[in-house]
Backbone as JSON, one array per atom type, in Angstrom:
{
  "sequence": "MSKELLRNMFYSFVNPYVEYGLILWSNSNKGDTKLIQNNLKKVVRIISFKGHNQHTEPLFKELKILSYDKLKKYNTAKFMWQISNNKTPKCITNLFFKKDRPYGTDNLKFHTPFKKLESSKNSIIVQGPKI",
  "N": [[127.72, 31.36, -20.97], [127.23, 32.77, -24.2], [126.68, 36.23, -25.13], [125.17, 36.54, -27.39], [123.7, 34.15, -27.54], [122.18, 34.39, -25.18], [120.69, 36.68, -25.79], [119.25, 35.72, -28.0], [117.72, 33.77, -26.71], [116.14, 35.42, -25.11], [114.67, 36.85, -27.08], [113.3, 34.73, -28.17], [111.79, 33.47, -26.12], [110.72, 35.42, -24.32], [110.26, 38.03, -25.42], [108.09, 37.85, -27.39], [105.83, 37.68, -25.73], [105.88, 40.1, -24.41], [105.64, 41.98, -26.48], [103.19, 41.37, -27.62], [100.26, 42.84, -28.36], [101.2, 45.27, -27.41], [101.0, 48.01, -28.22], [98.4, 48.56, -27.64], [97.92, 48.3, -24.83], [100.09, 49.56, -23.71], [100.03, 52.29, -23.46], [98.48, 52.82, -21.3], [97.78, 53.69, -17.84], [100.7, 54.46, -15.9], [101.04, 52.99, -13.59], [99.69, 50.66, -14.15], [101.29, 49.41, -16.04], [103.61, 49.01, -14.74], [104.16, 46.55, -13.52], [104.72, 44.86, -15.69], [106.97, 46.15, -16.68], [108.76, 45.87, -14.51], [108.98, 43.07, -14.4], [110.17, 42.58, -16.86], [112.66, 43.77, -16.47], [113.54, 42.09, -14.45], [113.81, 39.65, -15.82], [115.9, 40.29, -17.58], [117.96, 40.66, -15.75], [118.14, 38.05, -14.75], [118.87, 36.47, -17.01], [121.31, 37.57, -17.42], [122.71, 36.8, -15.28], [122.87, 38.4, -12.93], [122.55, 40.23, -9.82], [119.57, 40.97, -7.8], [119.47, 43.68, -7.31], [120.88, 44.98, -9.23], [121.57, 47.54, -11.61], [119.62, 47.97, -14.54], [119.83, 49.29, -16.97], [122.51, 49.35, -18.17], [122.64, 46.61, -18.68], [120.62, 46.12, -20.56], [121.72, 47.53, -22.7], [124.12, 46.13, -23.08], [123.23, 43.58, -23.84], [121.89, 44.29, -26.07], [119.13, 44.77, -26.15], [115.93, 46.22, -26.28], [114.7, 48.5, -23.89], [111.69, 48.72, -21.87], [110.35, 51.24, -22.26], [111.58, 52.19, -24.61], [110.9, 50.12, -26.34], [108.16, 50.42, -26.39], [107.91, 52.95, -27.63], [109.11, 52.36, -30.1], [107.36, 50.37, -31.18], [104.99, 51.85, -31.33], [105.74, 53.84, -33.15], [106.25, 52.21, -35.36], [103.67, 51.26, -35.81], [102.38, 53.67, -36.47], [103.7, 54.23, -38.84], [102.7, 52.19, -40.41], [100.04, 53.01, -40.49], [100.26, 55.49, -41.87], [101.13, 54.6, -44.34], [99.06, 53.15, -45.34], [98.83, 50.41, -44.54], [97.23, 49.12, -42.8], [93.98, 47.86, -41.79], [91.05, 49.52, -43.1], [89.2, 50.33, -41.17], [90.76, 50.81, -38.93], [92.6, 52.68, -39.86], [90.91, 54.83, -40.3], [90.56, 55.91, -37.79], [92.5, 57.75, -37.38], [93.15, 61.05, -38.19], [94.16, 62.84, -40.95], [95.84, 65.93, -41.47], [94.49, 68.68, -43.29], [95.87, 70.87, -44.36], [99.04, 70.68, -43.94], [101.41, 71.83, -41.53], [104.73, 72.92, -40.96], [107.66, 70.79, -41.1], [107.31, 68.1, -40.77], [106.78, 64.66, -41.68], [104.69, 62.95, -41.01], [101.5, 63.86, -40.73], [99.25, 64.16, -38.76], [96.21, 64.83, -37.04], [96.1, 65.64, -33.62], [93.8, 64.59, -31.46], [91.43, 66.5, -29.48], [91.69, 66.19, -26.05], [89.58, 65.35, -23.62], [89.34, 63.84, -21.3], [91.49, 62.81, -18.69], [92.42, 60.2, -18.79], [92.34, 59.6, -21.49], [94.49, 60.82, -22.69], [96.67, 59.16, -22.82], [96.11, 57.34, -24.78], [96.49, 55.44, -27.86], [95.64, 56.88, -30.04], [96.12, 59.51, -29.4], [98.81, 59.51, -28.5], [100.18, 58.28, -30.63], [100.39, 60.08, -33.03], [102.08, 61.98, -31.85], [104.49, 60.62, -31.37]],
  "CA": [[126.94, 31.48, -22.19], [127.56, 33.98, -24.96], [125.65, 37.26, -25.14], [124.31, 36.26, -28.55], [122.78, 33.08, -27.15], [121.26, 34.95, -24.19], [119.77, 37.58, -26.49], [118.34, 34.88, -28.78], [116.77, 33.17, -25.77], [115.19, 36.47, -24.74], [113.77, 37.12, -28.2], [112.49, 33.55, -28.44], [110.89, 33.07, -25.03], [110.14, 36.51, -23.54], [109.83, 39.18, -26.22], [106.75, 37.74, -27.98], [104.81, 37.95, -24.71], [105.9, 41.54, -24.1], [105.2, 42.76, -27.63], [101.83, 41.04, -28.03], [99.29, 43.87, -27.96], [101.89, 46.34, -26.69], [100.52, 49.35, -28.52], [97.07, 48.76, -27.07], [97.91, 48.49, -23.38], [101.3, 50.24, -23.22], [99.74, 53.69, -23.18], [97.6, 52.95, -20.14], [98.44, 54.33, -16.7], [102.03, 53.92, -15.59], [100.9, 51.99, -12.54], [99.24, 49.39, -14.74], [102.36, 48.78, -16.81], [104.79, 48.88, -13.88], [104.41, 45.13, -13.3], [105.39, 44.35, -16.89], [108.29, 46.78, -16.71], [109.58, 45.24, -13.48], [109.25, 41.69, -14.8], [111.13, 42.63, -17.96], [113.96, 44.03, -15.84], [113.91, 40.87, -13.72], [114.26, 38.67, -16.81], [117.21, 40.71, -18.07], [118.92, 40.35, -14.68], [118.3, 36.6, -14.64], [119.65, 35.93, -18.12], [122.67, 38.12, -17.33], [123.29, 36.26, -14.04], [123.15, 39.53, -12.04], [121.73, 40.28, -8.61], [118.27, 41.63, -7.89], [119.59, 45.13, -7.17], [121.75, 45.47, -10.32], [120.92, 48.46, -12.55], [119.34, 47.24, -15.77], [120.13, 50.05, -18.2], [123.69, 48.81, -18.86], [122.38, 45.24, -19.11], [119.88, 46.22, -21.81], [122.67, 47.94, -23.74], [125.08, 45.05, -23.29], [122.55, 42.5, -24.56], [121.26, 44.88, -27.26], [117.7, 44.56, -26.01], [115.25, 47.48, -26.01], [113.99, 48.6, -22.61], [110.24, 48.8, -22.04], [109.97, 52.53, -22.83], [112.04, 52.24, -26.0], [110.11, 49.15, -27.07], [106.85, 51.04, -26.56], [108.03, 53.99, -28.66], [109.4, 51.71, -31.37], [106.14, 49.74, -31.69], [104.04, 52.91, -31.68], [106.23, 54.44, -34.39], [106.03, 51.23, -36.42], [102.24, 51.26, -36.07], [102.04, 54.91, -37.18], [104.2, 54.08, -40.2], [101.72, 51.35, -41.1], [98.86, 53.85, -40.72], [100.54, 56.49, -42.9], [101.35, 53.93, -45.62], [97.86, 52.36, -45.62], [99.1, 48.99, -44.36], [96.3, 48.62, -41.8], [92.59, 47.86, -42.28], [90.42, 50.84, -43.21], [88.51, 50.69, -39.92], [91.78, 51.33, -38.02], [93.15, 53.89, -40.48], [89.94, 55.91, -40.17], [90.63, 56.5, -36.46], [93.52, 58.79, -37.41], [92.75, 62.07, -39.15], [95.27, 63.59, -41.53], [95.59, 67.36, -41.59], [94.24, 69.13, -44.66], [97.01, 71.7, -44.74], [100.09, 70.42, -42.94], [102.34, 72.89, -41.18], [106.02, 72.41, -40.5], [108.39, 69.92, -42.01], [107.15, 66.69, -40.42], [106.2, 63.82, -42.72], [103.42, 62.44, -40.51], [100.71, 65.05, -40.46], [97.99, 63.72, -38.19], [95.63, 65.63, -35.97], [96.04, 65.09, -32.28], [92.45, 64.97, -31.03], [91.26, 67.17, -28.2], [91.53, 65.18, -25.01], [88.79, 65.85, -22.51], [89.58, 63.04, -20.12], [92.89, 62.55, -18.36], [92.78, 58.85, -19.2], [92.45, 59.5, -22.95], [95.75, 61.39, -23.19], [97.62, 58.08, -23.0], [95.66, 56.4, -25.81], [97.3, 55.37, -29.08], [95.17, 57.91, -30.98], [96.77, 60.77, -29.02], [100.27, 59.33, -28.43], [100.72, 57.89, -31.92], [100.86, 61.22, -33.82], [103.18, 62.66, -31.16], [105.72, 59.85, -31.55]],
  "C": [[127.3, 32.78, -22.9], [126.38, 34.95, -24.91], [124.66, 37.04, -26.28], [123.27, 35.19, -28.21], [121.75, 33.59, -26.15], [120.23, 35.86, -24.86], [118.78, 36.78, -27.33], [117.31, 34.19, -27.9], [115.7, 34.19, -25.36], [114.18, 36.7, -25.85], [112.9, 35.92, -28.56], [111.42, 33.31, -27.39], [110.16, 34.22, -24.34], [109.53, 37.59, -24.42], [108.46, 39.02, -26.87], [105.63, 38.04, -26.98], [104.74, 39.43, -24.37], [105.3, 42.34, -25.25], [103.76, 42.49, -28.05], [100.86, 42.09, -27.49], [99.9, 45.06, -27.27], [101.32, 47.72, -26.98], [99.13, 49.61, -27.96], [97.12, 49.06, -25.57], [99.12, 49.26, -22.87], [101.04, 51.69, -22.87], [98.73, 53.87, -22.06], [98.38, 53.6, -19.0], [99.76, 53.66, -16.38], [101.96, 52.86, -14.51], [100.49, 50.63, -13.07], [100.37, 48.66, -15.46], [103.63, 48.57, -15.98], [105.15, 47.41, -13.65], [105.15, 44.52, -14.49], [106.81, 44.88, -16.97], [109.23, 46.1, -15.71], [109.94, 43.8, -13.84], [110.24, 41.62, -15.96], [112.55, 42.88, -17.43], [114.47, 42.78, -15.11], [114.45, 39.81, -14.67], [115.65, 39.02, -17.31], [118.28, 40.44, -17.01], [119.19, 38.85, -14.6], [119.15, 36.05, -15.78], [121.07, 36.48, -18.15], [123.4, 37.61, -16.09], [123.73, 37.37, -13.09], [122.2, 39.49, -10.86], [120.46, 41.08, -8.78], [118.35, 43.14, -7.78], [120.52, 45.75, -8.23], [120.95, 46.42, -11.22], [120.77, 47.78, -13.9], [119.69, 47.99, -17.04], [121.4, 49.55, -18.9], [123.49, 47.38, -19.36], [121.6, 45.22, -20.43], [120.82, 46.58, -22.95], [123.63, 46.82, -24.09], [124.48, 43.92, -24.12], [121.88, 42.97, -25.86], [119.77, 44.55, -27.3], [117.07, 45.92, -25.69], [114.56, 47.42, -24.65], [112.5, 48.78, -22.9], [109.82, 50.11, -22.72], [110.38, 52.65, -24.29], [111.25, 51.27, -26.87], [108.71, 49.71, -27.37], [106.9, 52.1, -27.66], [108.27, 53.38, -30.04], [108.13, 51.1, -31.98], [105.08, 50.75, -32.07], [104.45, 53.57, -32.98], [106.02, 53.5, -35.58], [104.55, 51.18, -36.81], [101.83, 52.51, -36.85], [102.57, 54.89, -38.6], [103.22, 53.25, -41.02], [100.46, 52.15, -41.42], [99.12, 54.81, -41.88], [100.77, 55.88, -44.27], [100.22, 52.98, -45.99], [98.11, 50.85, -45.56], [98.19, 48.36, -43.31], [94.9, 48.6, -42.4], [91.98, 49.26, -42.22], [89.77, 51.28, -41.91], [89.51, 51.24, -38.89], [92.36, 52.63, -38.57], [92.21, 55.07, -40.29], [89.93, 56.54, -38.77], [91.6, 57.67, -36.4], [93.2, 59.76, -38.53], [93.99, 62.82, -39.63], [94.87, 65.05, -41.64], [95.39, 67.72, -43.06], [95.42, 69.94, -45.18], [98.09, 71.53, -43.68], [101.0, 71.62, -42.75], [103.64, 72.26, -40.72], [106.62, 71.46, -41.51], [108.21, 68.44, -41.69], [106.45, 65.93, -41.54], [104.85, 63.27, -42.3], [102.59, 63.62, -40.05], [99.33, 64.64, -39.98], [97.52, 64.72, -37.14], [95.8, 64.9, -34.65], [94.7, 65.52, -31.72], [92.46, 65.67, -29.68], [90.97, 66.13, -27.14], [90.82, 65.78, -23.81], [89.12, 65.13, -21.22], [91.07, 62.83, -19.92], [93.33, 61.18, -18.85], [92.97, 58.73, -20.72], [93.76, 60.05, -23.48], [96.82, 60.33, -23.4], [97.24, 57.11, -24.1], [96.55, 56.48, -27.04], [96.9, 56.46, -30.06], [95.82, 59.25, -30.66], [98.3, 60.61, -29.04], [100.9, 58.98, -29.76], [101.21, 59.05, -32.76], [102.02, 61.97, -33.15], [104.51, 61.96, -31.4], [106.07, 59.82, -33.03]]
}
């Protein structure tokens, strides 16, 4: 099978399940997302006809598929672009606070809220402005 066909199969049958709600649960504990990460690697090995101990980084590059971490960053960045361009409902946009006087040269000027709990540092409200 051609790489193009394999990649199309991945984006048709697997990717929608991985991306559904990714920005909500992707920033949870690493242990919680490890199962999804491992299954994504398993799928890439299967569609590439490789063994269970094959390294997946070259397979992701060969098939031009984003790995879990890159997919998470991409979707978070896409979400933050939607926030900064008012493409989301007001109730979601209001969760992110823009700085009154931005410092530096960055275009996205959001406050990163003070995080009291260890579990809150992985939330989209804290990770979104960083990415």
